[in-house]
């Protein structure tokens, strides 16, 4: 089981725990099962379990695949919530996300690092928009829309935008800064997309969010589910090969005696999972889910996509020492995939 915190529970860990009596609510509240693709199913439900005097409630989601021996569990995740949430939130809504807990930090980080985002389109976003093509009149899901930066750009170009995010704080900010009626903001989990109908989108665009989502398999299957046949899926991520996990003991970069960038160190590329740097930026505060390049692309293919285009942009400003790395080593990877006819 992969916990929301990024912890991985191995079978040996659970077998070593002393047996205790528990009480569970049966039948499982809000139980639902649906096919994501042929031989792949998602099961969701709420659990209410009592351990001694502690009552733990959680929304559960699992991915199953069919084999010759029957259905087998491949991934399981639980998101804790409280009874108070149940009284104020619909069954398909989500509990407070990690971004809700540090919403002000994230918005302040954006203001410091991308202060002109509403006045100047970022180079990586320009590449995504070029891959997307003419958006006039088409339906686009901005997956992990955050505070709505990309949704506002798409709407200004004539798209009918559905911005999806798990953070209530960021969606509130997005609504306050969006006066375009062609944007609909939805509180939903990218791993289930319960609020978005099947085959309802011409395109899905995801800017720097896949690394924040624990279950890549469920996410990509649901992206394919909401896309029309031949629809476009375009995403930007930290380059898995060239931005692997790092910290003070395993730094990313080597410098010469004058402090100039010399080489990139890739020391933990094969260690997939949630990681934190020991800094005060996004990777230090929220962490990131590292996956190998093959994991991204193979999951994409298994989800019903054909890879169409890849970009590894370099920074054109090569004369500034602090930007020299970005001018010779790509930090981002941008990809375009096409939803194969089902």
PDB file of C-alpha atoms in Angstrom, residues 14-173:
ATOM      1  CA  UNK A  14       1.989  -5.574   8.313  1.00  0.00           C
ATOM      2  CA  UNK A  15       2.725  -9.167   9.344  1.00  0.00           C
ATOM      3  CA  UNK A  16       4.957  -7.934  12.179  1.00  0.00           C
ATOM      4  CA  UNK A  17       2.198  -5.793  13.726  1.00  0.00           C
ATOM      5  CA  UNK A  18       0.499  -7.465  16.748  1.00  0.00           C
ATOM      6  CA  UNK A  19      -3.110  -8.480  16.105  1.00  0.00           C
ATOM      7  CA  UNK A  20      -5.768  -6.178  17.537  1.00  0.00           C
ATOM      8  CA  UNK A  21      -9.542  -6.151  17.370  1.00  0.00           C
ATOM      9  CA  UNK A  22     -11.148  -3.573  15.089  1.00  0.00           C
ATOM     10  CA  UNK A  23     -14.709  -2.627  14.253  1.00  0.00           C
ATOM     11  CA  UNK A  24     -15.570  -1.637  10.694  1.00  0.00           C
ATOM     12  CA  UNK A  25     -18.765  -0.302   9.136  1.00  0.00           C
ATOM     13  CA  UNK A  26     -20.147  -2.868   6.700  1.00  0.00           C
ATOM     14  CA  UNK A  27     -21.396  -2.564   3.987  1.00  0.00           C
ATOM     15  CA  UNK A  28     -18.789  -0.058   2.905  1.00  0.00           C
ATOM     16  CA  UNK A  29     -20.293   3.443   2.589  1.00  0.00           C
ATOM     17  CA  UNK A  30     -20.335   5.004  -0.900  1.00  0.00           C
ATOM     18  CA  UNK A  31     -18.950   1.856  -2.523  1.00  0.00           C
ATOM     19  CA  UNK A  32     -18.518   2.147  -6.285  1.00  0.00           C
ATOM     20  CA  UNK A  33     -16.662   0.156  -8.944  1.00  0.00           C
ATOM     21  CA  UNK A  34     -16.168   1.077 -12.576  1.00  0.00           C
ATOM     22  CA  UNK A  35     -14.107  -0.016 -15.548  1.00  0.00           C
ATOM     23  CA  UNK A  36     -11.390   2.424 -16.573  1.00  0.00           C
ATOM     24  CA  UNK A  37     -10.334   0.315 -19.546  1.00  0.00           C
ATOM     25  CA  UNK A  38     -10.577  -3.297 -20.636  1.00  0.00           C
ATOM     26  CA  UNK A  39      -9.254  -5.377 -17.764  1.00  0.00           C
ATOM     27  CA  UNK A  40      -8.681  -2.366 -15.475  1.00  0.00           C
ATOM     28  CA  UNK A  41     -11.098  -1.274 -12.738  1.00  0.00           C
ATOM     29  CA  UNK A  42     -11.200   1.386 -10.034  1.00  0.00           C
ATOM     30  CA  UNK A  43     -12.914   0.733  -6.703  1.00  0.00           C
ATOM     31  CA  UNK A  44     -13.783   3.637  -4.385  1.00  0.00           C
ATOM     32  CA  UNK A  45     -15.489   3.681  -0.984  1.00  0.00           C
ATOM     33  CA  UNK A  46     -15.481   5.347   2.415  1.00  0.00           C
ATOM     34  CA  UNK A  47     -14.164   3.395   5.390  1.00  0.00           C
ATOM     35  CA  UNK A  48     -15.060   3.862   9.049  1.00  0.00           C
ATOM     36  CA  UNK A  49     -12.839   1.740  11.300  1.00  0.00           C
ATOM     37  CA  UNK A  50     -12.485   1.762  15.083  1.00  0.00           C
ATOM     38  CA  UNK A  51      -9.134   0.859  16.655  1.00  0.00           C
ATOM     39  CA  UNK A  52      -9.661   0.741  20.419  1.00  0.00           C
ATOM     40  CA  UNK A  53     -11.133   4.160  21.179  1.00  0.00           C
ATOM     41  CA  UNK A  54      -9.952   5.795  17.935  1.00  0.00           C
ATOM     42  CA  UNK A  55     -12.316   6.109  14.988  1.00  0.00           C
ATOM     43  CA  UNK A  56     -10.561   6.565  11.643  1.00  0.00           C
ATOM     44  CA  UNK A  57     -12.471   7.599   8.540  1.00  0.00           C
ATOM     45  CA  UNK A  58     -11.021   7.671   5.044  1.00  0.00           C
ATOM     46  CA  UNK A  59     -11.935   7.747   1.383  1.00  0.00           C
ATOM     47  CA  UNK A  60     -10.334   4.756  -0.316  1.00  0.00           C
ATOM     48  CA  UNK A  61      -9.394   4.191  -3.941  1.00  0.00           C
ATOM     49  CA  UNK A  62      -7.817   1.109  -5.481  1.00  0.00           C
ATOM     50  CA  UNK A  63      -6.855  -0.035  -8.972  1.00  0.00           C
ATOM     51  CA  UNK A  64      -7.430  -3.670 -10.010  1.00  0.00           C
ATOM     52  CA  UNK A  65      -6.370  -5.533 -13.149  1.00  0.00           C
ATOM     53  CA  UNK A  66      -7.803  -8.740 -14.565  1.00  0.00           C
ATOM     54  CA  UNK A  67      -5.460 -11.678 -15.107  1.00  0.00           C
ATOM     55  CA  UNK A  68      -5.931 -15.373 -15.833  1.00  0.00           C
ATOM     56  CA  UNK A  69      -6.371 -15.961 -12.099  1.00  0.00           C
ATOM     57  CA  UNK A  70      -8.999 -13.250 -11.627  1.00  0.00           C
ATOM     58  CA  UNK A  71      -8.831  -9.671 -10.416  1.00  0.00           C
ATOM     59  CA  UNK A  72      -5.667  -8.562  -8.633  1.00  0.00           C
ATOM     60  CA  UNK A  73      -5.080  -5.457  -6.510  1.00  0.00           C
ATOM     61  CA  UNK A  74      -2.372  -3.237  -7.997  1.00  0.00           C
ATOM     62  CA  UNK A  75      -2.642   0.017  -6.021  1.00  0.00           C
ATOM     63  CA  UNK A  76      -4.502   1.206  -2.936  1.00  0.00           C
ATOM     64  CA  UNK A  77      -4.698   4.634  -1.331  1.00  0.00           C
ATOM     65  CA  UNK A  78      -6.574   6.169   1.589  1.00  0.00           C
ATOM     66  CA  UNK A  79      -7.280   9.858   2.204  1.00  0.00           C
ATOM     67  CA  UNK A  80      -8.316  10.598   5.805  1.00  0.00           C
ATOM     68  CA  UNK A  81     -11.258  12.893   6.588  1.00  0.00           C
ATOM     69  CA  UNK A  82     -13.446  13.712   9.575  1.00  0.00           C
ATOM     70  CA  UNK A  83     -17.158  13.446  10.256  1.00  0.00           C
ATOM     71  CA  UNK A  84     -17.400  17.227  10.087  1.00  0.00           C
ATOM     72  CA  UNK A  85     -16.198  17.057   6.477  1.00  0.00           C
ATOM     73  CA  UNK A  86     -18.954  14.552   5.668  1.00  0.00           C
ATOM     74  CA  UNK A  87     -21.603  16.973   6.858  1.00  0.00           C
ATOM     75  CA  UNK A  88     -20.346  19.830   4.700  1.00  0.00           C
ATOM     76  CA  UNK A  89     -18.939  18.059   1.638  1.00  0.00           C
ATOM     77  CA  UNK A  90     -20.573  15.966  -1.049  1.00  0.00           C
ATOM     78  CA  UNK A  91     -19.644  12.336  -1.496  1.00  0.00           C
ATOM     79  CA  UNK A  92     -17.598  13.125  -4.603  1.00  0.00           C
ATOM     80  CA  UNK A  93     -15.662  15.991  -3.044  1.00  0.00           C
ATOM     81  CA  UNK A  94     -12.300  15.686  -1.386  1.00  0.00           C
ATOM     82  CA  UNK A  95     -10.775  16.445   1.982  1.00  0.00           C
ATOM     83  CA  UNK A  96      -8.180  19.164   2.554  1.00  0.00           C
ATOM     84  CA  UNK A  97      -5.145  18.582   0.364  1.00  0.00           C
ATOM     85  CA  UNK A  98      -1.474  19.174   1.073  1.00  0.00           C
ATOM     86  CA  UNK A  99      -1.809  22.397  -0.905  1.00  0.00           C
ATOM     87  CA  UNK A 100      -4.589  23.578   1.414  1.00  0.00           C
ATOM     88  CA  UNK A 101      -2.230  23.178   4.353  1.00  0.00           C
ATOM     89  CA  UNK A 102       0.421  25.356   2.696  1.00  0.00           C
ATOM     90  CA  UNK A 103      -1.764  27.348   0.320  1.00  0.00           C
ATOM     91  CA  UNK A 104      -0.422  30.744   1.379  1.00  0.00           C
ATOM     92  CA  UNK A 105       3.167  29.488   1.056  1.00  0.00           C
ATOM     93  CA  UNK A 106       2.503  28.210  -2.481  1.00  0.00           C
ATOM     94  CA  UNK A 107       0.839  31.435  -3.625  1.00  0.00           C
ATOM     95  CA  UNK A 108       3.670  33.504  -2.128  1.00  0.00           C
ATOM     96  CA  UNK A 109       6.195  31.215  -3.838  1.00  0.00           C
ATOM     97  CA  UNK A 110       4.462  31.818  -7.176  1.00  0.00           C
ATOM     98  CA  UNK A 111       4.436  35.575  -6.624  1.00  0.00           C
ATOM     99  CA  UNK A 112       8.171  35.539  -5.871  1.00  0.00           C
ATOM    100  CA  UNK A 113       9.267  33.204  -8.648  1.00  0.00           C
ATOM    101  CA  UNK A 114       6.736  33.942 -11.409  1.00  0.00           C
ATOM    102  CA  UNK A 115       5.564  37.483 -10.586  1.00  0.00           C
ATOM    103  CA  UNK A 116       4.596  38.350 -14.170  1.00  0.00           C
ATOM    104  CA  UNK A 117       2.707  35.124 -14.963  1.00  0.00           C
ATOM    105  CA  UNK A 118      -0.485  36.986 -15.911  1.00  0.00           C
ATOM    106  CA  UNK A 119       1.369  39.479 -18.108  1.00  0.00           C
ATOM    107  CA  UNK A 120       3.902  37.246 -19.857  1.00  0.00           C
ATOM    108  CA  UNK A 121       3.377  33.649 -20.918  1.00  0.00           C
ATOM    109  CA  UNK A 122       6.145  31.400 -19.640  1.00  0.00           C
ATOM    110  CA  UNK A 123       8.298  29.705 -22.340  1.00  0.00           C
ATOM    111  CA  UNK A 124       7.251  26.190 -21.286  1.00  0.00           C
ATOM    112  CA  UNK A 125       3.592  27.193 -21.467  1.00  0.00           C
ATOM    113  CA  UNK A 126       4.172  28.620 -24.956  1.00  0.00           C
ATOM    114  CA  UNK A 127       5.405  25.185 -26.019  1.00  0.00           C
ATOM    115  CA  UNK A 128       2.328  23.519 -24.517  1.00  0.00           C
ATOM    116  CA  UNK A 129       0.036  25.970 -26.304  1.00  0.00           C
ATOM    117  CA  UNK A 130       1.828  25.331 -29.605  1.00  0.00           C
ATOM    118  CA  UNK A 131       1.328  21.577 -29.140  1.00  0.00           C
ATOM    119  CA  UNK A 132      -2.320  22.210 -28.346  1.00  0.00           C
ATOM    120  CA  UNK A 133      -2.993  24.310 -31.445  1.00  0.00           C
ATOM    121  CA  UNK A 134      -6.134  26.376 -32.019  1.00  0.00           C
ATOM    122  CA  UNK A 135      -8.362  26.160 -28.930  1.00  0.00           C
ATOM    123  CA  UNK A 136     -11.235  28.353 -30.080  1.00  0.00           C
ATOM    124  CA  UNK A 137     -14.515  26.740 -29.021  1.00  0.00           C
ATOM    125  CA  UNK A 138     -13.056  23.444 -27.778  1.00  0.00           C
ATOM    126  CA  UNK A 139     -13.476  21.898 -24.327  1.00  0.00           C
ATOM    127  CA  UNK A 140     -10.253  21.659 -22.301  1.00  0.00           C
ATOM    128  CA  UNK A 141      -9.628  20.275 -18.835  1.00  0.00           C
ATOM    129  CA  UNK A 142      -6.840  22.086 -16.986  1.00  0.00           C
ATOM    130  CA  UNK A 143      -5.808  19.268 -14.666  1.00  0.00           C
ATOM    131  CA  UNK A 144      -4.228  20.461 -11.428  1.00  0.00           C
ATOM    132  CA  UNK A 145      -5.138  24.018 -12.381  1.00  0.00           C
ATOM    133  CA  UNK A 146      -3.983  25.494  -9.058  1.00  0.00           C
ATOM    134  CA  UNK A 147      -4.610  29.237  -8.912  1.00  0.00           C
ATOM    135  CA  UNK A 148      -5.871  29.269 -12.492  1.00  0.00           C
ATOM    136  CA  UNK A 149      -2.951  30.760 -14.423  1.00  0.00           C
ATOM    137  CA  UNK A 150      -3.197  28.402 -17.398  1.00  0.00           C
ATOM    138  CA  UNK A 151      -7.005  28.316 -17.305  1.00  0.00           C
ATOM    139  CA  UNK A 152      -7.075  32.097 -17.738  1.00  0.00           C
ATOM    140  CA  UNK A 153      -4.740  31.916 -20.731  1.00  0.00           C
ATOM    141  CA  UNK A 154      -6.787  29.179 -22.412  1.00  0.00           C
ATOM    142  CA  UNK A 155     -10.072  31.019 -21.816  1.00  0.00           C
ATOM    143  CA  UNK A 156      -8.611  34.226 -23.274  1.00  0.00           C
ATOM    144  CA  UNK A 157      -7.959  32.274 -26.467  1.00  0.00           C
ATOM    145  CA  UNK A 158     -11.555  31.082 -26.748  1.00  0.00           C
ATOM    146  CA  UNK A 159     -11.439  27.672 -25.038  1.00  0.00           C
ATOM    147  CA  UNK A 160     -14.206  26.323 -22.809  1.00  0.00           C
ATOM    148  CA  UNK A 161     -12.154  25.479 -19.738  1.00  0.00           C
ATOM    149  CA  UNK A 162     -12.815  23.148 -16.830  1.00  0.00           C
ATOM    150  CA  UNK A 163     -10.184  23.765 -14.166  1.00  0.00           C
ATOM    151  CA  UNK A 164      -9.789  20.829 -11.785  1.00  0.00           C
ATOM    152  CA  UNK A 165      -7.852  20.930  -8.532  1.00  0.00           C
ATOM    153  CA  UNK A 166      -7.894  19.191  -5.151  1.00  0.00           C
ATOM    154  CA  UNK A 167      -7.143  22.383  -3.206  1.00  0.00           C
ATOM    155  CA  UNK A 168     -10.059  24.486  -2.018  1.00  0.00           C
ATOM    156  CA  UNK A 169      -7.725  27.391  -1.203  1.00  0.00           C
ATOM    157  CA  UNK A 170      -6.179  27.486  -4.678  1.00  0.00           C
ATOM    158  CA  UNK A 171      -9.567  27.174  -6.379  1.00  0.00           C
ATOM    159  CA  UNK A 172     -10.896  30.044  -4.289  1.00  0.00           C
ATOM    160  CA  UNK A 173      -7.945  32.148  -5.450  1.00  0.00           C
TER     161      UNK A 173
END
